[in-house]
Tab-separated table of C-alpha atoms in Angstrom:
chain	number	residue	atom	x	y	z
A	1173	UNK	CA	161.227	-26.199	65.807
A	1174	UNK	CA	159.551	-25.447	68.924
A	1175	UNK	CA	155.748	-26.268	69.168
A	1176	UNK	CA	153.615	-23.178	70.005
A	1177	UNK	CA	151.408	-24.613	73.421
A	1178	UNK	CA	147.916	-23.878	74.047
A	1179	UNK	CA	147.747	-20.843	76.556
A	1180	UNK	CA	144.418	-21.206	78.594
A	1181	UNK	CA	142.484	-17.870	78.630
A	1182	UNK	CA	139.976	-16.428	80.161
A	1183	UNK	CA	137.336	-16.124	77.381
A	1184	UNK	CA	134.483	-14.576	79.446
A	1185	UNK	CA	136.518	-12.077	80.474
A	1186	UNK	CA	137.252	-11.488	77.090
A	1187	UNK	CA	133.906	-11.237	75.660
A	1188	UNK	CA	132.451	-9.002	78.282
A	1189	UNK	CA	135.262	-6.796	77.415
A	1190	UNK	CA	134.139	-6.502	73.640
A	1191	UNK	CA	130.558	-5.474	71.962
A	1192	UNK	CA	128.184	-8.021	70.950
A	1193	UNK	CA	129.042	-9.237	67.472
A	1194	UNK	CA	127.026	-10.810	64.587
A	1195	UNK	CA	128.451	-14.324	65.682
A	1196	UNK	CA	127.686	-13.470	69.394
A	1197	UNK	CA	123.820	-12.833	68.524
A	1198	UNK	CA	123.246	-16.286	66.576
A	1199	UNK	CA	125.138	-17.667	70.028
A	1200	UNK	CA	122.239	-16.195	72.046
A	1201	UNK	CA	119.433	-17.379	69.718
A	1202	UNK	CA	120.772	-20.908	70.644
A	1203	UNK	CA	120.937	-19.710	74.571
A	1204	UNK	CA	117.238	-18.651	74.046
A	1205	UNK	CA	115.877	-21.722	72.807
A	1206	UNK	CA	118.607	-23.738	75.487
A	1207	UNK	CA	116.386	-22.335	77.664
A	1208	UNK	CA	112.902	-23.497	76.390
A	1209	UNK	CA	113.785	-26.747	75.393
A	1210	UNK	CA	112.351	-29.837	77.260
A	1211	UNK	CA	114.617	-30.760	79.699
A	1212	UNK	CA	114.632	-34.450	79.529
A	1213	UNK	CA	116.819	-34.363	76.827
A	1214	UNK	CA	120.327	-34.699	76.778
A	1215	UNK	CA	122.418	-31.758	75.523
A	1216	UNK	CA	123.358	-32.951	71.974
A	1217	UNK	CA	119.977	-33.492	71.670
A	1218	UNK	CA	119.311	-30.121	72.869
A	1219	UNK	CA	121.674	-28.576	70.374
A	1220	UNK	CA	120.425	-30.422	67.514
A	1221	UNK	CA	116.967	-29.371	68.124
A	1222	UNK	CA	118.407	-25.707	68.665
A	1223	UNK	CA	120.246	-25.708	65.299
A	1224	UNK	CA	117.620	-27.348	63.494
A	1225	UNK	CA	115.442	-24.205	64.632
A	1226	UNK	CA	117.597	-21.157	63.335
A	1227	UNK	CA	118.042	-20.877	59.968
A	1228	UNK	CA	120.969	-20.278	57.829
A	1229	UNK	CA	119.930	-16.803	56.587
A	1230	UNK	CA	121.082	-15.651	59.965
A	1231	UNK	CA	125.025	-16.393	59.936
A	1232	UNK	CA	126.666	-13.139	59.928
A	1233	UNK	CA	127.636	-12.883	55.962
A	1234	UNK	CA	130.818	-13.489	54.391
A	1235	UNK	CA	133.400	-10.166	53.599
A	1236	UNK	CA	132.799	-9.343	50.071
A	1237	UNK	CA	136.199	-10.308	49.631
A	1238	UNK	CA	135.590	-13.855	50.004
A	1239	UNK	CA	132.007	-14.271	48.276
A	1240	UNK	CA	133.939	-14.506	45.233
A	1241	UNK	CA	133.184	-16.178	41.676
A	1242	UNK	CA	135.525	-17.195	38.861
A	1243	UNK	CA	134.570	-17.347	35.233
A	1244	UNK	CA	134.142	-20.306	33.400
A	1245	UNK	CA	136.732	-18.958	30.962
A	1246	UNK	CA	139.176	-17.692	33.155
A	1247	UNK	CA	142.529	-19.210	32.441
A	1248	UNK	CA	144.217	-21.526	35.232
A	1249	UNK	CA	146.866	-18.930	35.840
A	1250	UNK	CA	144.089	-16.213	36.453
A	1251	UNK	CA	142.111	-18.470	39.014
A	1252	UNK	CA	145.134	-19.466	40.916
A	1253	UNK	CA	145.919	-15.357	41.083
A	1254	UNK	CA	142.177	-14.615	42.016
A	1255	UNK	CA	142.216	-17.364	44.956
A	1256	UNK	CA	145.507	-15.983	46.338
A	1257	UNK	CA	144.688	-12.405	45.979
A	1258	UNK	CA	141.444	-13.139	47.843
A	1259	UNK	CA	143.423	-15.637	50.271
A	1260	UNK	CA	140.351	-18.462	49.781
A	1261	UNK	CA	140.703	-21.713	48.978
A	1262	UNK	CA	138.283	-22.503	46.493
A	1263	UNK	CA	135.464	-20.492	44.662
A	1264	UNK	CA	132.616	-21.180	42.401
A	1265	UNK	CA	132.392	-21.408	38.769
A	1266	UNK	CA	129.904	-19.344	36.821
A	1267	UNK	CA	128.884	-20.873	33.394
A	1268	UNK	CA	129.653	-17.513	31.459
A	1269	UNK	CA	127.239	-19.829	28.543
A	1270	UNK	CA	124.651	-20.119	30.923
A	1271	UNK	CA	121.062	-18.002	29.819
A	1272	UNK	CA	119.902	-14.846	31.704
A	1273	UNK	CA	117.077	-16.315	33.055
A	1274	UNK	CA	119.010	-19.427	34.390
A	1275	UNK	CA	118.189	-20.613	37.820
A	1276	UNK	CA	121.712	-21.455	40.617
A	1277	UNK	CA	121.846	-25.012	39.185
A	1278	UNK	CA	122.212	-24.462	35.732
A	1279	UNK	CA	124.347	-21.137	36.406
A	1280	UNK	CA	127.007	-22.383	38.673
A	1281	UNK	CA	129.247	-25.645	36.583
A	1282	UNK	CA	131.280	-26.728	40.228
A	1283	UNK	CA	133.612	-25.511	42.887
A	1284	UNK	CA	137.222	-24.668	41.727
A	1285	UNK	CA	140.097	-25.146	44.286
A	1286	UNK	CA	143.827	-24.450	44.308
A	1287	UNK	CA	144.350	-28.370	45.025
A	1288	UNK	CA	142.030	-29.189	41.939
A	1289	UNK	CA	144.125	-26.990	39.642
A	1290	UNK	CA	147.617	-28.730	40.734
A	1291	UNK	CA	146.046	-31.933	40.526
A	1292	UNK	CA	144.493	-31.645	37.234
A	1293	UNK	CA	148.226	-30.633	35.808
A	1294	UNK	CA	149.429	-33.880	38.089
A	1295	UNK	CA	147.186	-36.366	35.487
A	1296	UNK	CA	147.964	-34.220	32.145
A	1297	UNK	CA	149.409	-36.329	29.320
A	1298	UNK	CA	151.957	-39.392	29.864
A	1299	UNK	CA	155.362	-38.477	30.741
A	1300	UNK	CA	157.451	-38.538	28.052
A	1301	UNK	CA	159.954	-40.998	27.040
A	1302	UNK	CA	163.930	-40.116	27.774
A	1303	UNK	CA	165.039	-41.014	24.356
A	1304	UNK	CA	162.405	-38.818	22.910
A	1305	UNK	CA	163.930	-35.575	21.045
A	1306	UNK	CA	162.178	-33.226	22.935
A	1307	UNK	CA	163.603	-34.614	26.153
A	1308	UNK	CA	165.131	-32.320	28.422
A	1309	UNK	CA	163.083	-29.255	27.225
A	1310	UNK	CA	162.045	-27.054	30.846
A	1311	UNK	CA	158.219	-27.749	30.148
A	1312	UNK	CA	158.490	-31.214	29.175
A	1313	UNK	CA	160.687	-32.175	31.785
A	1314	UNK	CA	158.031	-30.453	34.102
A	1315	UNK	CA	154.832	-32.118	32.751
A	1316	UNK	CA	157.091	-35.762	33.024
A	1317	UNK	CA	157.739	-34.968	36.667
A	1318	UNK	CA	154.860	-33.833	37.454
A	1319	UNK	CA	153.116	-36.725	35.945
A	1320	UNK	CA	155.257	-39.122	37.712
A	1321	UNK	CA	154.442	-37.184	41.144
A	1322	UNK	CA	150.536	-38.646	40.460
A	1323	UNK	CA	151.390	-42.010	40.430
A	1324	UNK	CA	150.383	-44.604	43.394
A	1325	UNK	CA	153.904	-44.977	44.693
A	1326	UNK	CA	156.125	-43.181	46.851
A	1327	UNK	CA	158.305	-40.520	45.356
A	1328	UNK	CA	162.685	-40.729	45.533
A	1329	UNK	CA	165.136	-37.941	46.129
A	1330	UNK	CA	165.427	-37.624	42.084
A	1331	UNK	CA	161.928	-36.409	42.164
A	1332	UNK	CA	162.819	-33.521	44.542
A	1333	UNK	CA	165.431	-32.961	42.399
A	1334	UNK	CA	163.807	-32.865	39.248
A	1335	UNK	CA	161.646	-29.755	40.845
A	1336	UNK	CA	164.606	-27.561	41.636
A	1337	UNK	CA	165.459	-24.734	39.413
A	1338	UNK	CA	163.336	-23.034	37.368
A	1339	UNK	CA	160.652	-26.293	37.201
A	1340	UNK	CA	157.835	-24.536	38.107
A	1341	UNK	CA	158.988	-21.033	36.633
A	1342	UNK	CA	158.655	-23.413	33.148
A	1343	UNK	CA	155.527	-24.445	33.998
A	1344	UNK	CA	153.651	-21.631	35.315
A	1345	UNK	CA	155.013	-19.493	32.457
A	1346	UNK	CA	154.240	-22.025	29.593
A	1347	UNK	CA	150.742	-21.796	26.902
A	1348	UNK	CA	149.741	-25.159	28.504
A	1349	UNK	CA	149.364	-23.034	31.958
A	1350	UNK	CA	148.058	-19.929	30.291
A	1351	UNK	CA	145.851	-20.972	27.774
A	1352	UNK	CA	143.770	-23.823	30.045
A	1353	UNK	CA	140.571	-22.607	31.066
A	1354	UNK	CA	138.932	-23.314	34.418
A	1355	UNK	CA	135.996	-24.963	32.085
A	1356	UNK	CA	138.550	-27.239	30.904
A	1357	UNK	CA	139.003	-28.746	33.615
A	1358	UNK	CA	135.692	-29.671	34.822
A	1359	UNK	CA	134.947	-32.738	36.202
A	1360	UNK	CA	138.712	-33.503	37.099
A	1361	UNK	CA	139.775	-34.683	40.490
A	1362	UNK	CA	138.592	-32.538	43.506
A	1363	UNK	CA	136.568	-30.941	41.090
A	1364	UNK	CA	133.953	-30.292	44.010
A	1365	UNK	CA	130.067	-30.165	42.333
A	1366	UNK	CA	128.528	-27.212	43.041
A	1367	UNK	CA	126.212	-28.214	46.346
A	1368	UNK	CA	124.429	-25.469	47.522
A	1369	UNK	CA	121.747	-23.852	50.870
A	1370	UNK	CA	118.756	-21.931	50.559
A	1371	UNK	CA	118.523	-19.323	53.377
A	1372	UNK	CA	115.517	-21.219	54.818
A	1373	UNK	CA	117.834	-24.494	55.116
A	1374	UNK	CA	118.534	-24.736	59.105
A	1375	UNK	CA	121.999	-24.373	60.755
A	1376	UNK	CA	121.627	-28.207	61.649
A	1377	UNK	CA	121.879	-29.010	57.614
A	1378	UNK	CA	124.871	-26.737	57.414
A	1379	UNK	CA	126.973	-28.333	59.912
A	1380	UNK	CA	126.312	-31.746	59.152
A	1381	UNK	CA	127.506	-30.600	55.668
A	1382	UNK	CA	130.627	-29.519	57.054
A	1383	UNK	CA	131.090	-31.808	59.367
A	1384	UNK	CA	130.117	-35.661	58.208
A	1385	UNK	CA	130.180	-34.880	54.561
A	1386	UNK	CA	133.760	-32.884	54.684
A	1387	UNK	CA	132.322	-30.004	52.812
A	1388	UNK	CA	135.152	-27.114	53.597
A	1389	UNK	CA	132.647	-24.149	51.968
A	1390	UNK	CA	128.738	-23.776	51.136
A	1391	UNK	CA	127.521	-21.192	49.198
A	1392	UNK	CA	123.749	-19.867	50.223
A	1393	UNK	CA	122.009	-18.992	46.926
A	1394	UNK	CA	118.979	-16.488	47.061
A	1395	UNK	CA	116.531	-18.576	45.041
A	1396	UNK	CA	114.973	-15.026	43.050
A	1397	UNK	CA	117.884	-13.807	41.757
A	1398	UNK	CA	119.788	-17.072	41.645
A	1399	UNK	CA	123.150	-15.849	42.860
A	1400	UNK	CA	125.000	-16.436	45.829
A	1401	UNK	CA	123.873	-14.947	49.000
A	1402	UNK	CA	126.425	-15.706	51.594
A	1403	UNK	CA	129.638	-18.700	51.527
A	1404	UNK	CA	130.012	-20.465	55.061
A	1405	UNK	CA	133.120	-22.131	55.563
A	1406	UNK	CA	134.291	-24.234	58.448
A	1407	UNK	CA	136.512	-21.531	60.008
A	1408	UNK	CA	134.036	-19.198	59.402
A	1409	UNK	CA	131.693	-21.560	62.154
A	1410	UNK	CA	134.643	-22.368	64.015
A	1411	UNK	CA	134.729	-18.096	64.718
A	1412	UNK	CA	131.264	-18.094	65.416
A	1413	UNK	CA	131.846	-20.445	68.381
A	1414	UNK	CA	134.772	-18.492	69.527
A	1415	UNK	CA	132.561	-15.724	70.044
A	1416	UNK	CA	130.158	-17.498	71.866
A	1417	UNK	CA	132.751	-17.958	75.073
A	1418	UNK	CA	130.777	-17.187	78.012
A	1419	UNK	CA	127.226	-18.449	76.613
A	1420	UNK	CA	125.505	-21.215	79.222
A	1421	UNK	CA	125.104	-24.018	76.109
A	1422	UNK	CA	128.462	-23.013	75.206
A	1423	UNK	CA	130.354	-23.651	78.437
A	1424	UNK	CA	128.288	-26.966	78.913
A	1425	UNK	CA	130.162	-28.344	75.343
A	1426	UNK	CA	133.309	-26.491	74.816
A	1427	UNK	CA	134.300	-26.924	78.858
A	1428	UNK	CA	134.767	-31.117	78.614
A	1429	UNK	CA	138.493	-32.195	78.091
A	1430	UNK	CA	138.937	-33.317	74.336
A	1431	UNK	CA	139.368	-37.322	75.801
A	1432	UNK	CA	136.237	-36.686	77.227
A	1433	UNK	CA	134.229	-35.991	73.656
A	1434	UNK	CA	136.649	-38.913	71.351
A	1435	UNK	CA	139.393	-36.458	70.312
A	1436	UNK	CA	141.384	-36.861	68.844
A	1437	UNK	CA	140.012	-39.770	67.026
A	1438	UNK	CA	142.713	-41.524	65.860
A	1439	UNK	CA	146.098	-43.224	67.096
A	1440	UNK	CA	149.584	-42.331	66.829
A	1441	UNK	CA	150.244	-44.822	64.380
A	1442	UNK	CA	147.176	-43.730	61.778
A	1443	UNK	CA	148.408	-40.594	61.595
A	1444	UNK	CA	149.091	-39.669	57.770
A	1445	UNK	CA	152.795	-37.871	57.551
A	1446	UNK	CA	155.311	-36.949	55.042
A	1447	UNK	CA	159.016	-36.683	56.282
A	1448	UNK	CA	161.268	-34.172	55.976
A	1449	UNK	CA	163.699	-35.236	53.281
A	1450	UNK	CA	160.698	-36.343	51.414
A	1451	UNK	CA	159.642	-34.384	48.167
A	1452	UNK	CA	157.588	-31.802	48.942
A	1453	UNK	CA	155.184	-33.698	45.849
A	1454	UNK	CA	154.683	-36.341	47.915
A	1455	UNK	CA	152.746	-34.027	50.483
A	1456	UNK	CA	150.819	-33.054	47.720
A	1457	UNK	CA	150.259	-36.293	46.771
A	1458	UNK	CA	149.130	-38.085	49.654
A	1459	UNK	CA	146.902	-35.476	50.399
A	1460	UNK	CA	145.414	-36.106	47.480
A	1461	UNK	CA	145.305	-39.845	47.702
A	1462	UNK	CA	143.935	-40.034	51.246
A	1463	UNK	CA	141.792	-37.150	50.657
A	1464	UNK	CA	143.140	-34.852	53.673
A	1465	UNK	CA	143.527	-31.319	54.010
A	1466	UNK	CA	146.825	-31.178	54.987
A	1467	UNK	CA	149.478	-33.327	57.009
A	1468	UNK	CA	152.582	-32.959	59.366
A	1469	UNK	CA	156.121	-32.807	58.121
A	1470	UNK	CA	158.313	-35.327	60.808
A	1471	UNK	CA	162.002	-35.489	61.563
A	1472	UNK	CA	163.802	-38.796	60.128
A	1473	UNK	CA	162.905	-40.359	63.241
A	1474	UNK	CA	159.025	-40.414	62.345
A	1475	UNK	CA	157.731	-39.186	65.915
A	1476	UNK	CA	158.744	-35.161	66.058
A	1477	UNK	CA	156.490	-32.526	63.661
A	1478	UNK	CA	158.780	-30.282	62.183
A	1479	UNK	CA	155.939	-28.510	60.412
A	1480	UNK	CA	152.717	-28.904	58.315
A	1481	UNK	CA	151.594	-28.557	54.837
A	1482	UNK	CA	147.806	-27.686	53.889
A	1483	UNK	CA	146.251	-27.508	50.735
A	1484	UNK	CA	146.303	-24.020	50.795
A	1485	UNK	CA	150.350	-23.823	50.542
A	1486	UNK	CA	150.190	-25.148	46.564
A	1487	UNK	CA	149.731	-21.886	46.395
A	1488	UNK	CA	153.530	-21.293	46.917
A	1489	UNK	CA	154.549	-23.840	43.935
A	1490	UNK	CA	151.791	-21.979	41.290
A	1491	UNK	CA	152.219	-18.089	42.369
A	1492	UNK	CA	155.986	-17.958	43.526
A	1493	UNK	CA	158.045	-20.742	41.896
A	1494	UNK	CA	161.126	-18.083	41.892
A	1495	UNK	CA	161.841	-18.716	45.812
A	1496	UNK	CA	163.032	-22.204	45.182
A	1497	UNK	CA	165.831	-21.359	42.844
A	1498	UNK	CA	168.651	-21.603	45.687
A	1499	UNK	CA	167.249	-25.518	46.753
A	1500	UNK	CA	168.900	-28.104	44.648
A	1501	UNK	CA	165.612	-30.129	45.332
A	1502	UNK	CA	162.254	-29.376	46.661
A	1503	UNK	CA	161.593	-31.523	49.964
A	1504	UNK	CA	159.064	-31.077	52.414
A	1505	UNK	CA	161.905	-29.106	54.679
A	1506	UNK	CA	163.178	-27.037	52.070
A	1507	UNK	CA	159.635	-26.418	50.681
A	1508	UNK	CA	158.926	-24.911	54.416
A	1509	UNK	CA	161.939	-22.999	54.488
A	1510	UNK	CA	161.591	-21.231	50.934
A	1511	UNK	CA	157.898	-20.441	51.718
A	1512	UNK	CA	158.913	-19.317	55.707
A	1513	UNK	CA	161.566	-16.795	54.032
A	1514	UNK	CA	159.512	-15.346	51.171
A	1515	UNK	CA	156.754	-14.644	53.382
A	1516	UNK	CA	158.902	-13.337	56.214
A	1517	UNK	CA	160.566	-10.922	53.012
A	1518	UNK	CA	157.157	-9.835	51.785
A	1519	UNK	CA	155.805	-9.205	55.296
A	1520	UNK	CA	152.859	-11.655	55.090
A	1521	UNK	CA	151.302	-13.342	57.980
A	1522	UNK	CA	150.866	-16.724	57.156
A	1523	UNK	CA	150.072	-19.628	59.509
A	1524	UNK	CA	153.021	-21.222	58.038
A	1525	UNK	CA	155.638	-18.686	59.812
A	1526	UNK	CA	153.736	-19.226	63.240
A	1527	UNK	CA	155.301	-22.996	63.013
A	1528	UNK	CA	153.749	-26.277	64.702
A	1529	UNK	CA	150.527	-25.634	66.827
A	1530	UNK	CA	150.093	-28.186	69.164
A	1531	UNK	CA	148.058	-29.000	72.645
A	1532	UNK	CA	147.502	-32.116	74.541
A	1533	UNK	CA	144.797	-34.622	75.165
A	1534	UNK	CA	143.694	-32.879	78.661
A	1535	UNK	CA	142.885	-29.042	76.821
A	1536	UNK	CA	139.307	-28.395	76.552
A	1537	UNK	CA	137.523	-28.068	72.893
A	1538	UNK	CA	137.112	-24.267	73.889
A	1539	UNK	CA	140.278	-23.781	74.219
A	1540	UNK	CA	141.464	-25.553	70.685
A	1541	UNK	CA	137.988	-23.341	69.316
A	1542	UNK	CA	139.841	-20.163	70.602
A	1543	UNK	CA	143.551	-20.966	69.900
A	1544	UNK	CA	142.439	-22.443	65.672
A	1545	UNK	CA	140.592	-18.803	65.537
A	1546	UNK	CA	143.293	-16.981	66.899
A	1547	UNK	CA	145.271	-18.782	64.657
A	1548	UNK	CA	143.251	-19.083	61.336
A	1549	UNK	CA	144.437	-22.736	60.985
A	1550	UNK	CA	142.572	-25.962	59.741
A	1551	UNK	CA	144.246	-28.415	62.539
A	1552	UNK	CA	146.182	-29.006	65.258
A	1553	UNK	CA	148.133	-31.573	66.528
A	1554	UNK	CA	147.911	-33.189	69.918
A	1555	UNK	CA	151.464	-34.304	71.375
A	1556	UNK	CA	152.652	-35.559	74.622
A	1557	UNK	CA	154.755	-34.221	77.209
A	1558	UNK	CA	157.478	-35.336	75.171
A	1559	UNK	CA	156.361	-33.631	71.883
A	1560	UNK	CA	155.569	-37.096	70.120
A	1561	UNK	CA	152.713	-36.817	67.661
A	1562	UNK	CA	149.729	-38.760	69.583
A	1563	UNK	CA	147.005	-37.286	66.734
A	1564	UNK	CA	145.305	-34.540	64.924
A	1565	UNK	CA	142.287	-32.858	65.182
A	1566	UNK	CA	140.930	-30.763	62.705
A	1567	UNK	CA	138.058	-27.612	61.819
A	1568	UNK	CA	135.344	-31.014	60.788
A	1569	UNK	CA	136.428	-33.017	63.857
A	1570	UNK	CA	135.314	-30.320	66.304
A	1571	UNK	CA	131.999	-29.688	64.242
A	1572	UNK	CA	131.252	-33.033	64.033
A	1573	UNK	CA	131.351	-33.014	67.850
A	1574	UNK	CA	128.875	-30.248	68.126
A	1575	UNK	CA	126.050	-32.131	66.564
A	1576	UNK	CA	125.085	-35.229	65.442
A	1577	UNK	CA	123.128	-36.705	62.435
A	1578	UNK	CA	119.273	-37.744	62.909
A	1579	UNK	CA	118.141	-41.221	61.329
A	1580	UNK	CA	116.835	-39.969	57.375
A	1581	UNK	CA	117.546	-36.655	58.076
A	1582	UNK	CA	118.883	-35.481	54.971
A	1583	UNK	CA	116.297	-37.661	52.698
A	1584	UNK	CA	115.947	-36.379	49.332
A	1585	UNK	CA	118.315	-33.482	50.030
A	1586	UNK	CA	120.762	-34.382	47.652
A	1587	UNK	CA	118.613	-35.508	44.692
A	1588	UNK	CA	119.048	-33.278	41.512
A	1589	UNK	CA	121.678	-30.769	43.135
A	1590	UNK	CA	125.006	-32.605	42.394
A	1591	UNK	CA	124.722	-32.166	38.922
A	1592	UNK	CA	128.185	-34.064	37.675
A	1593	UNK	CA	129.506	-32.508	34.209
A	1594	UNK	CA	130.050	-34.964	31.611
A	1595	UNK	CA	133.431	-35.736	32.024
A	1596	UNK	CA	133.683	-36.440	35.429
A	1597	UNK	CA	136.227	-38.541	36.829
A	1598	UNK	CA	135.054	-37.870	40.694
């Protein structure tokens, strides 16, 4: 598959071309206080202190589309079609028992994600046994491979196999599926506790959160009603420094060569991969394991990306299990195929039709800023002139570059506001 390259552009060009946006205007509140700032200190300093100074009530807000909540009560086959409907990853849960007069904390139970939903049904009841009578029926044969796909070691070709067919048509079609609340599964891995901004909280706190403690969303709660004001998610910051192309404390950063800022920061042989002829569970799996948002697919030989999988594409397995019906098993190639082809049949653009993305060490950050918002990707890989995976570098790795963390900054911050439910098993 042949690696889309990073085209270099010119972005001023571009934004003098197109009005001011939202995004632009928090760019020049930074170039305003750029300006004022004492200049005996050094620009990360600078854009700390400029961060720290604007607060988060004035990011552009979220479309309605995406400041979305689910229900308490709402089944696991409604959230999964509420997420993809909305095409987000994750939303919050409302506490439909909560009072009235409830403030955020007590209203809001956690964040629900598509990866928490698939990974709750990976640790549901042991597998059965084979000599058990009700062997071999479509759910229970599901639930025992699906079980066995959450266990510590690496997954075989009869585990690919096991998902062809009408697996996940069984599953996603059974009571077990249906009747399961979201509430149910509270406190259940990547069950993410419901952490939340004020509007006063500074643009500094946000992108630390993002950034060094791998928070993907935020919501912003307005403290007198006790709702949600405004979700912020790393691509949502990663567009607001696209459209700040042009700005003086902009082209200072986003101009220095990714080797020049630590990026990517890992090496070849740390990257996390699945291989092609691998079960497309094991993606899934190690993802989960490690943590990660999503990893590259590699040929048999182990250095060539063939593709990537994100969270996001679980998706495919919960919302259109009919597509795999033709594979005799499910591996990380076929999974990309079946996916490529239903999307390309519906007419939905998808950053899995658009293949690998890829750039090398000597691109700028601006230019990986412009090309993951053009995009609307997580992560890119960096390759050599040879197309061999040399690392990744992802939406938190370029935040994390922006800013840095001040000695006790957050203090107290997160006392009383990751309220756990009972039966967590973070």
């Amino acid at each position: 598959m042949a690696s889309i390259q990073l085209e270099r552009e010119d972005s001023i060009s571009r934004q003098q071309e197109s009005p001011r946006s939202s995004e632009t205007q928090v760019g020049m509140k930074v170039e305003d206080l750029w300006d004022v700032l004492e200049p005996q200190l050094s620009p990360t300093e600078k854009l700390n202190a400029c961060f720290e100074s604007i607060p988060v009530s004035a990011f552009p807000p979220a479309p309605s589309s995406q400041v979305i909540e689910i229900k308490s009560d709402t089944s696991l086959a409604e959230a999964v079609q509420i997420l993809a409907q909305h095409r987000i990853l994750s939303a919050p849960v409302v506490d439909v028992d909560a009072p009235e007069d409830a403030t955020w904390i007590d209203r809001y139970i956690g964040i629900v994600e598509f990866a928490g939903i698939a990974v709750w049904i990976l640790h549901q009841s042991e597998p059965p046994s084979p000599r058990s009578p009700s062997y071999g029926n479509a759910i229970d044969a599901a639930i025992n491979g699906i079980t066995k796909a959450a266990g510590l070691g690496n997954l075989g070709p009869e585990d690919a196999a096991m998902t062809s067919g009408n697996f996940f048509e069984a599953l996603t079609t059974s009571d077990f599926y249906k009747n399961t609340k979201v509430r149910d599964i509270s406190g259940s891995f990547r069950w993410a506790p419901f952490l939340a901004l004020q509007k006063s909280n500074s643009f500094l706190t946000m992108l630390l959160l993002l950034s060094n403690y791998k928070m993907k969303s935020i919501p912003v709660v307005d403290l007198g009603e006790g709702t949600i004001d405004n979700i912020i998610t790393q691509s949502s910051v990663i567009h607001m420094l696209a459209e700040c192309s042009g700005l003086q404390w902009f082209e200072s950063w986003g101009t220095k060569k990714l080797s020049e800022i630590g990026l990517p920061t890992m090496s070849p042989n740390q990257i996390i991969k699945v291989y092609e002829d691998e079960p497309v569970l094991q993606a899934f799996k190690v993802m989960r394991r490690k943590r990660i948002g999503g990893i590259p697919v590699v040929d048999s030989g182990g250095s060539m990306a063939v593709g990537n999988i994100s969270l996001r594409d679980v998706q495919f397995l919960l919302t259109a299990p009919e597509i795999y019906h033709d594979y005799r098993s499910i591996t990380a190639k076929n999974f990309l195929t079946a996916v490529r082809n239903y999307l390309e049949k519906h007419h939905q653009d998808s950053p899995l039709i658009s293949g690998m993305v890829s750039c090398k060490r000597d691109h700028t950050i601006k230019e990986l800023i412009q090309l993951l918002d053009t995009k609307k990707i997580h992560r890119i890989y960096v390759v050599d002139d040879n197309g061999n995976l040399e690392g990744v570098i992802t939406l938190r790795d370029i935040i994390s570059r922006l800013v840095h963390e001040p000695r006790g900054y957050f203090g107290d911050f997160f006392d009383g506001v990751l309220p756990l439910p009972a039966n967590s098993r973070v």
